[in-house]
Amino acid sequence: MSSRRAALSLYRRSLKLSLDWAVQRHIWRGQAAYIRSLFEANRGIEDPRQQRAILAETEKLLDSWKHPDPYIPPTAPGGSKYERNLASPFLDPPPHPANRH
């Protein structure tokens, strides 16, 4: 993977990780601007060794900042309202084949 793709991947992961810590968008927006400034500060680095070192350091930092109980939107899979209002298959069982006319 190129260093540009790796940096973009880490950037997206850091934004998603920050959403686990700050659910309200007005709080998250400030954190997203700060994360962007950190990535922009290292944008002009051309040395491949230094790029790899920064990417590895960022990877470690993201692993250490993982949320122990990440936020899951209520209607997303695993959320508290996911598939709450689906009809139960046990409410209207299909008719028995022997009772059909």
JSON list of C-alpha atoms in Angstrom, two decimals:
[
{"chain": "A", "resi": 1, "resn": "MET", "atom": "CA", "xyz": [0.00, 0.00, 0.00]},
{"chain": "A", "resi": 2, "resn": "SER", "atom": "CA", "xyz": [1.34, 3.45, -0.84]},
{"chain": "A", "resi": 3, "resn": "SER", "atom": "CA", "xyz": [2.04, 5.88, 1.97]},
{"chain": "A", "resi": 4, "resn": "ARG", "atom": "CA", "xyz": [-0.70, 8.19, 0.64]},
{"chain": "A", "resi": 5, "resn": "ARG", "atom": "CA", "xyz": [-3.31, 5.45, 0.85]},
{"chain": "A", "resi": 6, "resn": "ALA", "atom": "CA", "xyz": [-2.06, 4.42, 4.28]},
{"chain": "A", "resi": 7, "resn": "ALA", "atom": "CA", "xyz": [-2.28, 8.03, 5.49]},
{"chain": "A", "resi": 8, "resn": "LEU", "atom": "CA", "xyz": [-5.81, 8.40, 4.12]},
{"chain": "A", "resi": 9, "resn": "SER", "atom": "CA", "xyz": [-6.82, 5.15, 5.78]},
{"chain": "A", "resi": 10, "resn": "LEU", "atom": "CA", "xyz": [-5.38, 6.29, 9.11]},
{"chain": "A", "resi": 11, "resn": "TYR", "atom": "CA", "xyz": [-7.09, 9.66, 8.73]},
{"chain": "A", "resi": 12, "resn": "ARG", "atom": "CA", "xyz": [-10.50, 8.04, 8.17]},
{"chain": "A", "resi": 13, "resn": "ARG", "atom": "CA", "xyz": [-9.94, 5.62, 11.06]},
{"chain": "A", "resi": 14, "resn": "SER", "atom": "CA", "xyz": [-8.97, 8.48, 13.37]},
{"chain": "A", "resi": 15, "resn": "LEU", "atom": "CA", "xyz": [-12.14, 10.40, 12.45]},
{"chain": "A", "resi": 16, "resn": "LYS", "atom": "CA", "xyz": [-14.29, 7.32, 13.10]},
{"chain": "A", "resi": 17, "resn": "LEU", "atom": "CA", "xyz": [-12.48, 6.66, 16.37]},
{"chain": "A", "resi": 18, "resn": "SER", "atom": "CA", "xyz": [-13.10, 10.23, 17.52]},
{"chain": "A", "resi": 19, "resn": "LEU", "atom": "CA", "xyz": [-16.84, 9.69, 16.89]},
{"chain": "A", "resi": 20, "resn": "ASP", "atom": "CA", "xyz": [-16.77, 6.94, 19.54]},
{"chain": "A", "resi": 21, "resn": "TRP", "atom": "CA", "xyz": [-15.58, 9.48, 22.12]},
{"chain": "A", "resi": 22, "resn": "ALA", "atom": "CA", "xyz": [-17.69, 12.50, 21.10]},
{"chain": "A", "resi": 23, "resn": "VAL", "atom": "CA", "xyz": [-21.12, 11.57, 19.78]},
{"chain": "A", "resi": 24, "resn": "GLN", "atom": "CA", "xyz": [-22.46, 15.14, 19.48]},
{"chain": "A", "resi": 25, "resn": "ARG", "atom": "CA", "xyz": [-21.46, 16.61, 16.11]},
{"chain": "A", "resi": 26, "resn": "HIS", "atom": "CA", "xyz": [-20.69, 20.11, 17.42]},
{"chain": "A", "resi": 27, "resn": "ILE", "atom": "CA", "xyz": [-18.08, 18.63, 19.78]},
{"chain": "A", "resi": 28, "resn": "TRP", "atom": "CA", "xyz": [-16.78, 16.17, 17.20]},
{"chain": "A", "resi": 29, "resn": "ARG", "atom": "CA", "xyz": [-16.31, 18.88, 14.57]},
{"chain": "A", "resi": 30, "resn": "GLY", "atom": "CA", "xyz": [-13.64, 20.60, 16.68]},
{"chain": "A", "resi": 31, "resn": "GLN", "atom": "CA", "xyz": [-11.84, 17.29, 17.16]},
{"chain": "A", "resi": 32, "resn": "ALA", "atom": "CA", "xyz": [-12.05, 16.57, 13.42]},
{"chain": "A", "resi": 33, "resn": "ALA", "atom": "CA", "xyz": [-10.46, 19.95, 12.63]},
{"chain": "A", "resi": 34, "resn": "TYR", "atom": "CA", "xyz": [-7.66, 19.22, 15.11]},
{"chain": "A", "resi": 35, "resn": "ILE", "atom": "CA", "xyz": [-7.04, 15.76, 13.58]},
{"chain": "A", "resi": 36, "resn": "ARG", "atom": "CA", "xyz": [-6.95, 17.33, 10.13]},
{"chain": "A", "resi": 37, "resn": "SER", "atom": "CA", "xyz": [-4.34, 19.87, 11.28]},
{"chain": "A", "resi": 38, "resn": "LEU", "atom": "CA", "xyz": [-2.14, 17.05, 12.63]},
{"chain": "A", "resi": 39, "resn": "PHE", "atom": "CA", "xyz": [-2.25, 15.21, 9.32]},
{"chain": "A", "resi": 40, "resn": "GLU", "atom": "CA", "xyz": [-1.70, 18.43, 7.33]},
{"chain": "A", "resi": 41, "resn": "ALA", "atom": "CA", "xyz": [1.41, 19.22, 9.41]},
{"chain": "A", "resi": 42, "resn": "ASN", "atom": "CA", "xyz": [3.09, 16.04, 8.13]},
{"chain": "A", "resi": 43, "resn": "ARG", "atom": "CA", "xyz": [1.84, 16.30, 4.56]},
{"chain": "A", "resi": 44, "resn": "GLY", "atom": "CA", "xyz": [5.08, 17.62, 3.03]},
{"chain": "A", "resi": 45, "resn": "ILE", "atom": "CA", "xyz": [7.33, 14.82, 4.29]},
{"chain": "A", "resi": 46, "resn": "GLU", "atom": "CA", "xyz": [9.02, 13.13, 1.31]},
{"chain": "A", "resi": 47, "resn": "ASP", "atom": "CA", "xyz": [11.47, 10.73, 3.00]},
{"chain": "A", "resi": 48, "resn": "PRO", "atom": "CA", "xyz": [9.98, 7.19, 2.83]},
{"chain": "A", "resi": 49, "resn": "ARG", "atom": "CA", "xyz": [11.66, 6.11, 6.08]},
{"chain": "A", "resi": 50, "resn": "GLN", "atom": "CA", "xyz": [10.27, 9.07, 7.94]},
{"chain": "A", "resi": 51, "resn": "GLN", "atom": "CA", "xyz": [6.83, 8.47, 6.39]},
{"chain": "A", "resi": 52, "resn": "ARG", "atom": "CA", "xyz": [6.83, 4.85, 7.54]},
{"chain": "A", "resi": 53, "resn": "ALA", "atom": "CA", "xyz": [7.91, 5.90, 11.04]},
{"chain": "A", "resi": 54, "resn": "ILE", "atom": "CA", "xyz": [5.12, 8.47, 11.30]},
{"chain": "A", "resi": 55, "resn": "LEU", "atom": "CA", "xyz": [2.52, 6.02, 9.97]},
{"chain": "A", "resi": 56, "resn": "ALA", "atom": "CA", "xyz": [3.65, 3.35, 12.46]},
{"chain": "A", "resi": 57, "resn": "GLU", "atom": "CA", "xyz": [3.53, 5.86, 15.31]},
{"chain": "A", "resi": 58, "resn": "THR", "atom": "CA", "xyz": [0.03, 6.96, 14.26]},
{"chain": "A", "resi": 59, "resn": "GLU", "atom": "CA", "xyz": [-1.09, 3.33, 14.10]},
{"chain": "A", "resi": 60, "resn": "LYS", "atom": "CA", "xyz": [0.11, 2.74, 17.67]},
{"chain": "A", "resi": 61, "resn": "LEU", "atom": "CA", "xyz": [-1.60, 5.91, 18.83]},
{"chain": "A", "resi": 62, "resn": "LEU", "atom": "CA", "xyz": [-4.92, 4.85, 17.28]},
{"chain": "A", "resi": 63, "resn": "ASP", "atom": "CA", "xyz": [-4.67, 1.42, 18.92]},
{"chain": "A", "resi": 64, "resn": "SER", "atom": "CA", "xyz": [-4.06, 3.01, 22.31]},
{"chain": "A", "resi": 65, "resn": "TRP", "atom": "CA", "xyz": [-7.04, 5.39, 21.92]},
{"chain": "A", "resi": 66, "resn": "LYS", "atom": "CA", "xyz": [-9.62, 2.75, 21.01]},
{"chain": "A", "resi": 67, "resn": "HIS", "atom": "CA", "xyz": [-12.81, 3.18, 22.96]},
{"chain": "A", "resi": 68, "resn": "PRO", "atom": "CA", "xyz": [-13.61, 0.24, 25.29]},
{"chain": "A", "resi": 69, "resn": "ASP", "atom": "CA", "xyz": [-17.33, 0.54, 24.53]},
{"chain": "A", "resi": 70, "resn": "PRO", "atom": "CA", "xyz": [-17.69, 2.27, 21.14]},
{"chain": "A", "resi": 71, "resn": "TYR", "atom": "CA", "xyz": [-20.86, 4.15, 20.28]},
{"chain": "A", "resi": 72, "resn": "ILE", "atom": "CA", "xyz": [-23.24, 2.25, 18.02]},
{"chain": "A", "resi": 73, "resn": "PRO", "atom": "CA", "xyz": [-26.15, 4.22, 16.54]},
{"chain": "A", "resi": 74, "resn": "PRO", "atom": "CA", "xyz": [-29.44, 2.74, 17.80]},
{"chain": "A", "resi": 75, "resn": "THR", "atom": "CA", "xyz": [-30.70, 1.72, 14.35]},
{"chain": "A", "resi": 76, "resn": "ALA", "atom": "CA", "xyz": [-27.37, 0.20, 13.21]},
{"chain": "A", "resi": 77, "resn": "PRO", "atom": "CA", "xyz": [-26.64, -3.53, 13.53]},
{"chain": "A", "resi": 78, "resn": "GLY", "atom": "CA", "xyz": [-25.86, -4.14, 17.19]},
{"chain": "A", "resi": 79, "resn": "GLY", "atom": "CA", "xyz": [-27.75, -1.00, 18.24]},
{"chain": "A", "resi": 80, "resn": "SER", "atom": "CA", "xyz": [-30.55, -0.97, 20.79]},
{"chain": "A", "resi": 81, "resn": "LYS", "atom": "CA", "xyz": [-33.32, -0.41, 18.19]},
{"chain": "A", "resi": 82, "resn": "TYR", "atom": "CA", "xyz": [-31.97, -2.60, 15.39]},
{"chain": "A", "resi": 83, "resn": "GLU", "atom": "CA", "xyz": [-34.76, -4.74, 13.92]},
{"chain": "A", "resi": 84, "resn": "ARG", "atom": "CA", "xyz": [-36.99, -3.85, 16.86]},
{"chain": "A", "resi": 85, "resn": "ASN", "atom": "CA", "xyz": [-40.21, -3.54, 14.86]},
{"chain": "A", "resi": 86, "resn": "LEU", "atom": "CA", "xyz": [-39.87, -6.50, 12.53]},
{"chain": "A", "resi": 87, "resn": "ALA", "atom": "CA", "xyz": [-42.75, -8.94, 12.52]},
{"chain": "A", "resi": 88, "resn": "SER", "atom": "CA", "xyz": [-42.06, -12.07, 14.48]},
{"chain": "A", "resi": 89, "resn": "PRO", "atom": "CA", "xyz": [-42.16, -15.29, 12.47]},
{"chain": "A", "resi": 90, "resn": "PHE", "atom": "CA", "xyz": [-44.05, -16.88, 15.38]},
{"chain": "A", "resi": 91, "resn": "LEU", "atom": "CA", "xyz": [-47.06, -14.52, 15.31]},
{"chain": "A", "resi": 92, "resn": "ASP", "atom": "CA", "xyz": [-48.67, -15.88, 12.14]},
{"chain": "A", "resi": 93, "resn": "PRO", "atom": "CA", "xyz": [-47.42, -19.40, 11.55]},
{"chain": "A", "resi": 94, "resn": "PRO", "atom": "CA", "xyz": [-47.98, -20.74, 8.05]},
{"chain": "A", "resi": 95, "resn": "PRO", "atom": "CA", "xyz": [-51.00, -23.01, 7.68]},
{"chain": "A", "resi": 96, "resn": "HIS", "atom": "CA", "xyz": [-50.41, -26.70, 8.09]},
{"chain": "A", "resi": 97, "resn": "PRO", "atom": "CA", "xyz": [-50.22, -28.50, 4.71]},
{"chain": "A", "resi": 98, "resn": "ALA", "atom": "CA", "xyz": [-52.92, -31.03, 5.76]},
{"chain": "A", "resi": 99, "resn": "ASN", "atom": "CA", "xyz": [-55.46, -28.22, 6.41]},
{"chain": "A", "resi": 100, "resn": "ARG", "atom": "CA", "xyz": [-55.25, -26.73, 2.90]},
{"chain": "A", "resi": 101, "resn": "HIS", "atom": "CA", "xyz": [-58.20, -27.27, 0.60]}
]
